[in-house]
């Protein structure tokens, strides 16, 4: 374990116990460094234009893999995982919405919990400086989750953990020094179920997603007014196919804490989607990931599947 001997080393166990009490399934802590290999792999994907129209990925590339460029005093990267499966079956069956959207927007849920964690850190280290990020900065969260010993990157480019991949990631960057977790080795072996199951062959190479072919990208991030990739798909927001077939997800980890954040739209019938007005959309999808998508693009997704 390497750390600045002049600084007090805080207990990782105390932080993890707090994380578990807040509803997180896992917590790991990595010593800040520069992730050179991950940066190189990311560069390769950009050169192949796998990021489609997501030009923001071309900015602050180095910062993604070295938090000190964002927060110079950073010593530690605390990573938490929040499972989002709630075991509630939607009433509608004509349209498919990614399971992470079945609860309140994870940016809001995880950020609020991390604020409580930071408050706790301040209670044991009053001079601590912390920065929270929940898919809200350029930090490469899944790579830091790997560095913190929480799992490995699967062939579908998602974080694979012993408890499955249906989880979102939250991060606290801090100037405090902790006992650090070791990165754990792991890989998908010869399994290619996710690659075989993807209807658009978006997993261009193992561990690399061609966003232009990805249903999730097209129904969530794509800002174009028209797209045709999912004409024969029922997915109107996101896609779970590569996760649904993954052997790591055979045993579903239901998060009892997340149930209280269940989205209102799970109660809707098929016809409710088709007849929905903007006013209804704004009410029903408030504080859900679909709110960011906006009514007009949501309607376009519905029309593609009607």
CSV table of N, CA and C in Angstrom, one decimal, residues 40-139:
chain,number,residue,atom,x,y,z
A,40,UNK,N,-5.3,4.7,-23.7
A,40,UNK,CA,-4.9,4.2,-25.0
A,40,UNK,C,-6.1,3.5,-25.7
A,41,UNK,N,-6.8,2.6,-24.9
A,41,UNK,CA,-7.9,1.9,-25.5
A,41,UNK,C,-9.1,2.8,-25.9
A,42,UNK,N,-9.3,3.9,-25.1
A,42,UNK,CA,-10.3,4.9,-25.4
A,42,UNK,C,-9.9,5.6,-26.7
A,43,UNK,N,-8.7,6.0,-26.8
A,43,UNK,CA,-8.2,6.6,-28.0
A,43,UNK,C,-8.4,5.8,-29.3
A,44,UNK,N,-8.2,4.5,-29.2
A,44,UNK,CA,-8.4,3.6,-30.3
A,44,UNK,C,-9.9,3.6,-30.7
A,45,UNK,N,-10.8,3.6,-29.8
A,45,UNK,CA,-12.2,3.7,-30.1
A,45,UNK,C,-12.6,5.0,-30.8
A,46,UNK,N,-12.0,6.1,-30.3
A,46,UNK,CA,-12.3,7.4,-30.9
A,46,UNK,C,-11.8,7.4,-32.4
A,47,UNK,N,-10.6,6.8,-32.6
A,47,UNK,CA,-10.1,6.8,-34.0
A,47,UNK,C,-11.0,6.1,-34.9
A,48,UNK,N,-11.6,5.0,-34.4
A,48,UNK,CA,-12.5,4.2,-35.2
A,48,UNK,C,-13.9,4.8,-35.3
A,49,UNK,N,-14.1,6.0,-34.7
A,49,UNK,CA,-15.4,6.7,-34.7
A,49,UNK,C,-16.5,5.9,-34.1
A,50,UNK,N,-16.2,5.1,-33.1
A,50,UNK,CA,-17.2,4.3,-32.4
A,50,UNK,C,-18.1,5.2,-31.5
A,51,UNK,N,-17.7,6.5,-31.3
A,51,UNK,CA,-18.5,7.4,-30.5
A,51,UNK,C,-19.6,8.1,-31.2
A,52,UNK,N,-19.7,7.8,-32.5
A,52,UNK,CA,-20.8,8.4,-33.3
A,52,UNK,C,-20.8,10.0,-33.2
A,53,UNK,N,-22.0,10.5,-32.8
A,53,UNK,CA,-22.1,12.0,-32.7
A,53,UNK,C,-21.8,12.5,-31.3
A,54,UNK,N,-21.3,11.7,-30.4
A,54,UNK,CA,-21.0,12.1,-29.1
A,54,UNK,C,-19.6,12.8,-29.0
A,55,UNK,N,-19.6,14.0,-29.6
A,55,UNK,CA,-18.3,14.8,-29.7
A,55,UNK,C,-17.7,15.2,-28.4
A,56,UNK,N,-18.6,15.2,-27.3
A,56,UNK,CA,-18.1,15.5,-26.0
A,56,UNK,C,-17.1,14.6,-25.5
A,57,UNK,N,-17.1,13.3,-26.0
A,57,UNK,CA,-16.1,12.3,-25.6
A,57,UNK,C,-14.7,12.7,-26.1
A,58,UNK,N,-14.6,13.6,-27.1
A,58,UNK,CA,-13.3,14.0,-27.6
A,58,UNK,C,-12.6,15.0,-26.7
A,59,UNK,N,-13.4,15.6,-25.8
A,59,UNK,CA,-12.9,16.7,-25.0
A,59,UNK,C,-12.4,16.1,-23.6
A,60,UNK,N,-11.3,16.7,-23.1
A,60,UNK,CA,-10.8,16.4,-21.8
A,60,UNK,C,-10.5,14.9,-21.7
A,61,UNK,N,-9.9,14.3,-22.7
A,61,UNK,CA,-9.7,12.9,-22.8
A,61,UNK,C,-8.7,12.4,-21.7
A,62,UNK,N,-7.7,13.2,-21.4
A,62,UNK,CA,-6.7,12.8,-20.4
A,62,UNK,C,-7.3,12.8,-19.0
A,63,UNK,N,-8.2,13.8,-18.8
A,63,UNK,CA,-8.9,13.9,-17.5
A,63,UNK,C,-9.7,12.7,-17.1
A,64,UNK,N,-10.3,12.0,-18.1
A,64,UNK,CA,-11.1,10.8,-17.9
A,64,UNK,C,-10.3,9.8,-17.1
A,65,UNK,N,-9.0,9.8,-17.3
A,65,UNK,CA,-8.2,8.7,-16.8
A,65,UNK,C,-7.2,9.2,-15.7
A,66,UNK,N,-7.3,10.5,-15.4
A,66,UNK,CA,-6.4,11.0,-14.3
A,66,UNK,C,-7.2,12.1,-13.6
A,67,UNK,N,-7.9,11.8,-12.5
A,67,UNK,CA,-8.8,12.8,-11.8
A,67,UNK,C,-8.0,14.0,-11.3
A,68,UNK,N,-6.7,13.9,-11.2
A,68,UNK,CA,-5.9,15.0,-10.7
A,68,UNK,C,-5.9,16.2,-11.7
A,69,UNK,N,-6.2,15.9,-12.9
A,69,UNK,CA,-6.3,17.0,-13.9
A,69,UNK,C,-7.6,17.8,-13.7
A,70,UNK,N,-8.6,17.2,-13.0
A,70,UNK,CA,-9.8,17.9,-12.7
A,70,UNK,C,-9.8,18.4,-11.3
A,71,UNK,N,-9.1,17.7,-10.4
A,71,UNK,CA,-9.1,18.0,-9.0
A,71,UNK,C,-7.6,17.7,-8.5
A,72,UNK,N,-6.8,18.7,-8.6
A,72,UNK,CA,-5.3,18.5,-8.4
A,72,UNK,C,-5.0,17.9,-7.0
A,73,UNK,N,-5.8,18.2,-6.0
A,73,UNK,CA,-5.4,17.6,-4.7
A,73,UNK,C,-6.0,16.2,-4.5
A,74,UNK,N,-6.5,15.6,-5.5
A,74,UNK,CA,-7.1,14.3,-5.3
A,74,UNK,C,-6.1,13.3,-4.9
A,75,UNK,N,-6.4,12.5,-3.9
A,75,UNK,CA,-5.6,11.4,-3.5
A,75,UNK,C,-6.3,10.0,-3.7
A,76,UNK,N,-7.6,10.0,-3.6
A,76,UNK,CA,-8.4,8.8,-3.5
A,76,UNK,C,-9.6,8.9,-4.4
A,77,UNK,N,-10.0,7.7,-5.0
A,77,UNK,CA,-11.3,7.6,-5.8
A,77,UNK,C,-12.2,6.6,-5.1
A,78,UNK,N,-13.2,7.1,-4.5
A,78,UNK,CA,-14.2,6.2,-3.8
A,78,UNK,C,-15.3,5.9,-4.8
A,79,UNK,N,-15.5,4.6,-5.1
A,79,UNK,CA,-16.5,4.1,-6.1
A,79,UNK,C,-17.6,3.3,-5.4
A,80,UNK,N,-18.8,3.6,-5.7
A,80,UNK,CA,-19.9,2.9,-5.2
A,80,UNK,C,-20.8,2.4,-6.3
A,81,UNK,N,-21.5,1.3,-6.1
A,81,UNK,CA,-22.4,0.7,-7.1
A,81,UNK,C,-23.8,0.7,-6.5
A,82,UNK,N,-24.8,1.1,-7.3
A,82,UNK,CA,-26.2,1.1,-6.9
A,82,UNK,C,-27.0,0.3,-7.8
A,83,UNK,N,-27.5,-0.9,-7.4
A,83,UNK,CA,-28.3,-1.7,-8.3
A,83,UNK,C,-29.7,-1.1,-8.5
A,84,UNK,N,-30.2,-1.3,-9.7
A,84,UNK,CA,-31.5,-0.6,-10.0
A,84,UNK,C,-32.6,-1.6,-10.3
A,85,UNK,N,-32.4,-2.9,-10.2
A,85,UNK,CA,-33.5,-3.8,-10.5
A,85,UNK,C,-34.5,-3.8,-9.3
A,86,UNK,N,-35.8,-3.7,-9.6
A,86,UNK,CA,-36.8,-3.6,-8.6
A,86,UNK,C,-37.8,-4.7,-8.7
A,87,UNK,N,-37.7,-5.6,-9.7
A,87,UNK,CA,-38.6,-6.7,-9.8
A,87,UNK,C,-40.0,-6.3,-10.0
A,88,UNK,N,-40.3,-5.2,-10.7
A,88,UNK,CA,-41.6,-4.8,-11.0
A,88,UNK,C,-41.8,-4.9,-12.5
A,89,UNK,N,-42.8,-5.7,-13.0
A,89,UNK,CA,-43.1,-5.8,-14.4
A,89,UNK,C,-44.0,-4.7,-14.9
A,90,UNK,N,-43.6,-4.0,-15.9
A,90,UNK,CA,-44.4,-2.9,-16.5
A,90,UNK,C,-45.8,-3.5,-17.0
A,91,UNK,N,-46.8,-2.7,-16.9
A,91,UNK,CA,-48.1,-3.1,-17.4
A,91,UNK,C,-48.2,-3.1,-18.9
A,92,UNK,N,-47.4,-2.3,-19.5
A,92,UNK,CA,-47.3,-2.2,-21.0
A,92,UNK,C,-46.4,-3.3,-21.5
A,93,UNK,N,-46.6,-3.8,-22.7
A,93,UNK,CA,-45.8,-4.8,-23.3
A,93,UNK,C,-45.4,-4.6,-24.7
A,94,UNK,N,-45.9,-3.5,-25.3
A,94,UNK,CA,-45.6,-3.2,-26.7
A,94,UNK,C,-44.3,-2.4,-26.9
A,95,UNK,N,-43.9,-1.8,-25.8
A,95,UNK,CA,-42.8,-0.9,-25.8
A,95,UNK,C,-41.8,-1.3,-24.7
A,96,UNK,N,-40.5,-1.2,-25.0
A,96,UNK,CA,-39.5,-1.6,-24.0
A,96,UNK,C,-38.7,-0.4,-23.6
A,97,UNK,N,-38.5,-0.3,-22.3
A,97,UNK,CA,-37.7,0.8,-21.7
A,97,UNK,C,-36.6,0.2,-20.8
A,98,UNK,N,-35.4,0.6,-21.0
A,98,UNK,CA,-34.3,0.0,-20.2
A,98,UNK,C,-34.6,0.0,-18.7
A,99,UNK,N,-34.1,-1.0,-18.0
A,99,UNK,CA,-34.5,-1.2,-16.6
A,99,UNK,C,-33.9,-0.1,-15.7
A,100,UNK,N,-32.8,0.6,-16.1
A,100,UNK,CA,-32.3,1.6,-15.2
A,100,UNK,C,-33.3,2.8,-15.1
A,101,UNK,N,-34.1,2.9,-16.1
A,101,UNK,CA,-35.1,4.0,-16.1
A,101,UNK,C,-36.4,3.6,-15.4
A,102,UNK,N,-36.5,2.4,-14.9
A,102,UNK,CA,-37.6,2.0,-14.1
A,102,UNK,C,-37.7,2.7,-12.7
A,103,UNK,N,-36.6,3.3,-12.4
A,103,UNK,CA,-36.6,4.1,-11.1
A,103,UNK,C,-36.3,5.5,-11.4
A,104,UNK,N,-36.5,6.4,-10.4
A,104,UNK,CA,-36.1,7.8,-10.5
A,104,UNK,C,-34.7,8.0,-11.0
A,105,UNK,N,-34.5,9.0,-11.8
A,105,UNK,CA,-33.2,9.3,-12.4
A,105,UNK,C,-32.1,9.0,-11.4
A,106,UNK,N,-31.2,8.1,-11.9
A,106,UNK,CA,-30.1,7.7,-11.0
A,106,UNK,C,-29.1,8.8,-10.6
A,107,UNK,N,-29.0,9.8,-11.5
A,107,UNK,CA,-28.2,11.0,-11.2
A,107,UNK,C,-28.6,11.6,-9.9
A,108,UNK,N,-30.0,11.7,-9.7
A,108,UNK,CA,-30.5,12.4,-8.5
A,108,UNK,C,-30.4,11.4,-7.3
A,109,UNK,N,-30.7,10.2,-7.5
A,109,UNK,CA,-30.7,9.2,-6.4
A,109,UNK,C,-29.3,9.0,-5.8
A,110,UNK,N,-28.4,8.7,-6.7
A,110,UNK,CA,-27.0,8.5,-6.2
A,110,UNK,C,-26.3,9.7,-5.7
A,111,UNK,N,-26.6,10.8,-6.4
A,111,UNK,CA,-25.9,12.1,-5.9
A,111,UNK,C,-26.4,12.4,-4.5
A,112,UNK,N,-27.7,12.3,-4.2
A,112,UNK,CA,-28.2,12.6,-2.9
A,112,UNK,C,-27.5,11.6,-1.8
A,113,UNK,N,-27.3,10.4,-2.2
A,113,UNK,CA,-26.7,9.4,-1.2
A,113,UNK,C,-25.2,9.7,-1.1
A,114,UNK,N,-24.6,10.1,-2.1
A,114,UNK,CA,-23.2,10.5,-2.0
A,114,UNK,C,-22.9,11.8,-1.2
A,115,UNK,N,-23.9,12.7,-1.3
A,115,UNK,CA,-23.8,13.9,-0.4
A,115,UNK,C,-23.8,13.5,1.1
A,116,UNK,N,-24.6,12.5,1.4
A,116,UNK,CA,-24.7,11.9,2.8
A,116,UNK,C,-23.3,11.3,3.1
A,117,UNK,N,-22.7,10.6,2.1
A,117,UNK,CA,-21.4,10.0,2.4
A,117,UNK,C,-20.4,11.0,2.6
A,118,UNK,N,-20.4,12.1,1.8
A,118,UNK,CA,-19.4,13.2,2.0
A,118,UNK,C,-19.6,13.8,3.4
A,119,UNK,N,-20.9,14.0,3.8
A,119,UNK,CA,-21.1,14.6,5.1
A,119,UNK,C,-20.5,13.7,6.2
A,120,UNK,N,-20.6,12.3,6.0
A,120,UNK,CA,-20.0,11.4,6.9
A,120,UNK,C,-18.4,11.5,6.9
A,121,UNK,N,-17.9,11.7,5.7
A,121,UNK,CA,-16.4,11.8,5.6
A,121,UNK,C,-16.0,13.1,6.4
A,122,UNK,N,-16.7,14.1,6.3
A,122,UNK,CA,-16.4,15.4,7.0
A,122,UNK,C,-16.5,15.2,8.5
A,123,UNK,N,-17.4,14.2,9.0
A,123,UNK,CA,-17.5,14.0,10.4
A,123,UNK,C,-16.3,13.3,11.0
A,124,UNK,N,-15.5,12.6,10.1
A,124,UNK,CA,-14.3,11.9,10.6
A,124,UNK,C,-13.0,12.6,10.1
A,125,UNK,N,-13.2,13.5,9.2
A,125,UNK,CA,-12.0,14.3,8.7
A,125,UNK,C,-12.6,15.7,8.3
A,126,UNK,N,-12.7,16.6,9.2
A,126,UNK,CA,-13.4,17.8,9.0
A,126,UNK,C,-12.8,18.7,7.9
A,127,UNK,N,-11.5,18.5,7.6
A,127,UNK,CA,-10.8,19.3,6.6
A,127,UNK,C,-10.8,18.6,5.2
A,128,UNK,N,-11.5,17.5,5.1
A,128,UNK,CA,-11.6,16.8,3.8
A,128,UNK,C,-12.2,17.7,2.7
A,129,UNK,N,-11.6,17.6,1.5
A,129,UNK,CA,-12.2,18.2,0.3
A,129,UNK,C,-12.7,17.1,-0.6
A,130,UNK,N,-13.9,17.1,-1.0
A,130,UNK,CA,-14.5,16.0,-1.8
A,130,UNK,C,-15.2,16.6,-3.0
A,131,UNK,N,-15.2,15.8,-4.1
A,131,UNK,CA,-16.0,16.2,-5.3
A,131,UNK,C,-16.8,14.9,-5.7
A,132,UNK,N,-18.1,15.2,-5.9
A,132,UNK,CA,-19.0,14.1,-6.3
A,132,UNK,C,-19.2,14.1,-7.8
A,133,UNK,N,-19.2,12.9,-8.4
A,133,UNK,CA,-19.6,12.8,-9.8
A,133,UNK,C,-20.4,11.5,-10.0
A,134,UNK,N,-21.6,11.8,-10.7
A,134,UNK,CA,-22.5,10.7,-11.0
A,134,UNK,C,-22.8,10.8,-12.5
A,135,UNK,N,-21.9,10.3,-13.3
A,135,UNK,CA,-22.1,10.4,-14.8
A,135,UNK,C,-22.3,11.9,-15.2
A,136,UNK,N,-21.6,12.8,-14.4
A,136,UNK,CA,-21.8,14.2,-14.6
A,136,UNK,C,-20.5,14.9,-14.8
A,137,UNK,N,-19.4,14.2,-15.0
A,137,UNK,CA,-18.1,14.8,-15.3
A,137,UNK,C,-17.5,13.9,-16.4
A,138,UNK,N,-16.2,14.2,-16.8
A,138,UNK,CA,-15.6,13.4,-17.8
A,138,UNK,C,-14.9,12.2,-17.2
A,139,UNK,N,-14.9,12.0,-15.9
A,139,UNK,CA,-14.3,10.9,-15.2
A,139,UNK,C,-14.8,9.5,-15.8
